[in-house]
CSV table of C-alpha atoms and ligand atoms in Angstrom, one decimal:
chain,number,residue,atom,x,y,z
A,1,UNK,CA,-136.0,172.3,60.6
A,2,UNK,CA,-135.5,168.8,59.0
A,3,UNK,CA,-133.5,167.8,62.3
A,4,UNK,CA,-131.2,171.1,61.6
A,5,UNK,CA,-131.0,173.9,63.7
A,6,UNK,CA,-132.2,177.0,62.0
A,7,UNK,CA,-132.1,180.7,62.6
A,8,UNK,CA,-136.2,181.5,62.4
A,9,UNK,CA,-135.0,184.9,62.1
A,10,UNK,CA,-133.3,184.6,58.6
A,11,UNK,CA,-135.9,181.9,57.7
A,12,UNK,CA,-138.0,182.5,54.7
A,13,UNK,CA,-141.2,181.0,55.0
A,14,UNK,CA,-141.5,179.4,51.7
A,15,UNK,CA,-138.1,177.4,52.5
A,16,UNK,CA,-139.8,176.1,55.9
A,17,UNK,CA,-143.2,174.6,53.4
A,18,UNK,CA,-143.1,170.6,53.6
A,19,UNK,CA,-140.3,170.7,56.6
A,20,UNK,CA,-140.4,168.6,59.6
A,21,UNK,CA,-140.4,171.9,62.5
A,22,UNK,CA,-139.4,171.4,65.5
A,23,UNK,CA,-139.8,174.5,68.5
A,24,UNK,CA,-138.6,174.6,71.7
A,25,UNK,CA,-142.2,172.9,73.1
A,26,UNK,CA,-141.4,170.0,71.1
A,27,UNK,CA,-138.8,169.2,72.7
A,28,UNK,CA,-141.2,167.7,75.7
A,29,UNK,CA,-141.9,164.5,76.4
A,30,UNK,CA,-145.9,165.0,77.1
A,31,UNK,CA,-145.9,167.2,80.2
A,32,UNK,CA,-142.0,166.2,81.2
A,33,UNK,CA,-138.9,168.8,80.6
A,34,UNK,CA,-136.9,167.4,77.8
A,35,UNK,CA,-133.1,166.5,78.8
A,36,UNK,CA,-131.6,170.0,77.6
A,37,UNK,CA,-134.6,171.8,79.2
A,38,UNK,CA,-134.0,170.2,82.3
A,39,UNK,CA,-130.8,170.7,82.3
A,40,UNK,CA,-131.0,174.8,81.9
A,41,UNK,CA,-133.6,174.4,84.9
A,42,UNK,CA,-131.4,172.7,87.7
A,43,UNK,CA,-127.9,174.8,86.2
A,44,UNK,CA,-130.1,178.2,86.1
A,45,UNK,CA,-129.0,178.6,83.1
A,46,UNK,CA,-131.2,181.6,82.0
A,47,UNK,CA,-131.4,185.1,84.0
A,48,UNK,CA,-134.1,187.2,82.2
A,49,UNK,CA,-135.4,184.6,79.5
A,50,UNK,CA,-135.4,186.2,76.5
A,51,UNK,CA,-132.6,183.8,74.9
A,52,UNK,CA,-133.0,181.0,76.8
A,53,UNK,CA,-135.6,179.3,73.5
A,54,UNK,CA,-133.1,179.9,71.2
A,55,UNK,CA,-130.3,178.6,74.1
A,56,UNK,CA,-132.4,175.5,74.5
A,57,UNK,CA,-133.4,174.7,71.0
A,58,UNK,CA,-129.1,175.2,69.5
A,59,UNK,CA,-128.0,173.1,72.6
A,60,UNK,CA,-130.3,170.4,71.5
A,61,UNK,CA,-128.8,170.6,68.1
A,62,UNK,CA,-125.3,170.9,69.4
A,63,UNK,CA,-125.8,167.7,71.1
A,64,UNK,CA,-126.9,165.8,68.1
A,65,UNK,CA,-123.8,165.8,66.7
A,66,UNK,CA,-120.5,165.4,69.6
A,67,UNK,CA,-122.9,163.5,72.6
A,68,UNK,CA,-120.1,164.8,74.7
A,69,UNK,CA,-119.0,168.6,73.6
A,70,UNK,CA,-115.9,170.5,74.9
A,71,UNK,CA,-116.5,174.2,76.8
A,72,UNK,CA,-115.1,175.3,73.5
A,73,UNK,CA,-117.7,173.1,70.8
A,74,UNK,CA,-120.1,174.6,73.3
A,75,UNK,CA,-119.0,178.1,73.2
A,76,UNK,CA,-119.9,177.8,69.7
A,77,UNK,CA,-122.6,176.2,69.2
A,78,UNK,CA,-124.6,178.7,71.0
A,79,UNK,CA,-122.6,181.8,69.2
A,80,UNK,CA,-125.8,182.3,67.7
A,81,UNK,CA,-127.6,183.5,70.4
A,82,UNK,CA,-127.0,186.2,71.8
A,83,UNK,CA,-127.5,186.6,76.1
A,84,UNK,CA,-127.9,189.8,76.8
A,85,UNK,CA,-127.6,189.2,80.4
A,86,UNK,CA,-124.4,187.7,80.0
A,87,UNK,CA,-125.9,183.7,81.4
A,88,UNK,CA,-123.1,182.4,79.6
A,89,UNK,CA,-121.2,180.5,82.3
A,90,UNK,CA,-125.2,178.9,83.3
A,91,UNK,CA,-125.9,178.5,79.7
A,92,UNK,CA,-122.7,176.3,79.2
A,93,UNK,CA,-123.2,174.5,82.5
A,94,UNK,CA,-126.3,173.3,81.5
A,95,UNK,CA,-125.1,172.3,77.8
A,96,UNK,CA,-122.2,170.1,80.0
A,97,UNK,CA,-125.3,168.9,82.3
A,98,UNK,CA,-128.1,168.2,79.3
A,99,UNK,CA,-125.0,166.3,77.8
A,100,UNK,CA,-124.4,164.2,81.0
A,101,UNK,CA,-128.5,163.5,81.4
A,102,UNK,CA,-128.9,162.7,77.5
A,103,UNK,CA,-126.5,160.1,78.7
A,104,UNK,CA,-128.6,158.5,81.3
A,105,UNK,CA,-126.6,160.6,83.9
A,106,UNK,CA,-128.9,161.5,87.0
B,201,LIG,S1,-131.1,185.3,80.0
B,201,LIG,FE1,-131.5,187.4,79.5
B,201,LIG,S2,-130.8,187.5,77.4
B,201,LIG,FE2,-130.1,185.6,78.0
C-alpha cells in the first residue's frame, strides 16, 4: 500500500481509500513473472501455496529496502507469513535468487 508492505488482514478498509495498492498480480510485467515470482518458481519455493502470495508480495518489499539481504534480514522479513508446510529453506532460496535476478543476475 503506498509502496509499503501491508498485512490485508489487519487492514481497515477505510485506511486503504486514496492508496496506491499493489497485489501479488501487479507485480507482472504484462504476461512475464516478475523478478521475486520468478524467482519462487525456479527455487520451488512454495509446497502447497497457500502462503506463497503473501511470501511473494513481503519478499518484494524486503527487497526494496537492503537490494542484497542476509539469510537473517530474510528470515525476517517474511516472519509475517506464516508456511504451514514448513517451505522455509525454498522460500529464503528464492528471496537470495529474486535478489540476484533484481540485479540483472541470470
Ligand atoms: S507452501 Fe503451504 S503454507 Fe506455505
Amino acid at each position: 500500500m503506498d509502496g509499503k508492505t501491508r498485512y490485508a488482514c489487519i487492514t481497515l478498509a477505510l485506511e486503504a481509500a486514496g492508496t496506491q495498492i499493489t497485489t501479488l498480480t501487479g507485480l507482472m510485467h504484462g504476461e512475464q513473472l516478475g523478478a521475486v515470482q520468478q524467482a519462487f518458481v525456479e527455487e520451488d519455493g512454495f509446497q502447497c501455496g497457500h502462503c506463497t502470495a503473501g511470501q511473494i508480495v513481503s519478499v518484494e518489499g524486503l527487497l526494496r529496502k537492503p537490494p542484497d539481504p542476509t539469510l537473517e534480514q530474510i528470515r525476517e522479513g517474511v516472519s509475517g507469513v506464516i508456511c504451514r508446510c514448513g517451505a522455509y529453506p525454498h522460500i529464503f532460496k528464492a528471496a537470495s535468487r529474486a535478489a540476484a535476478l533484481k540485479k540483472g543476475a541470470r
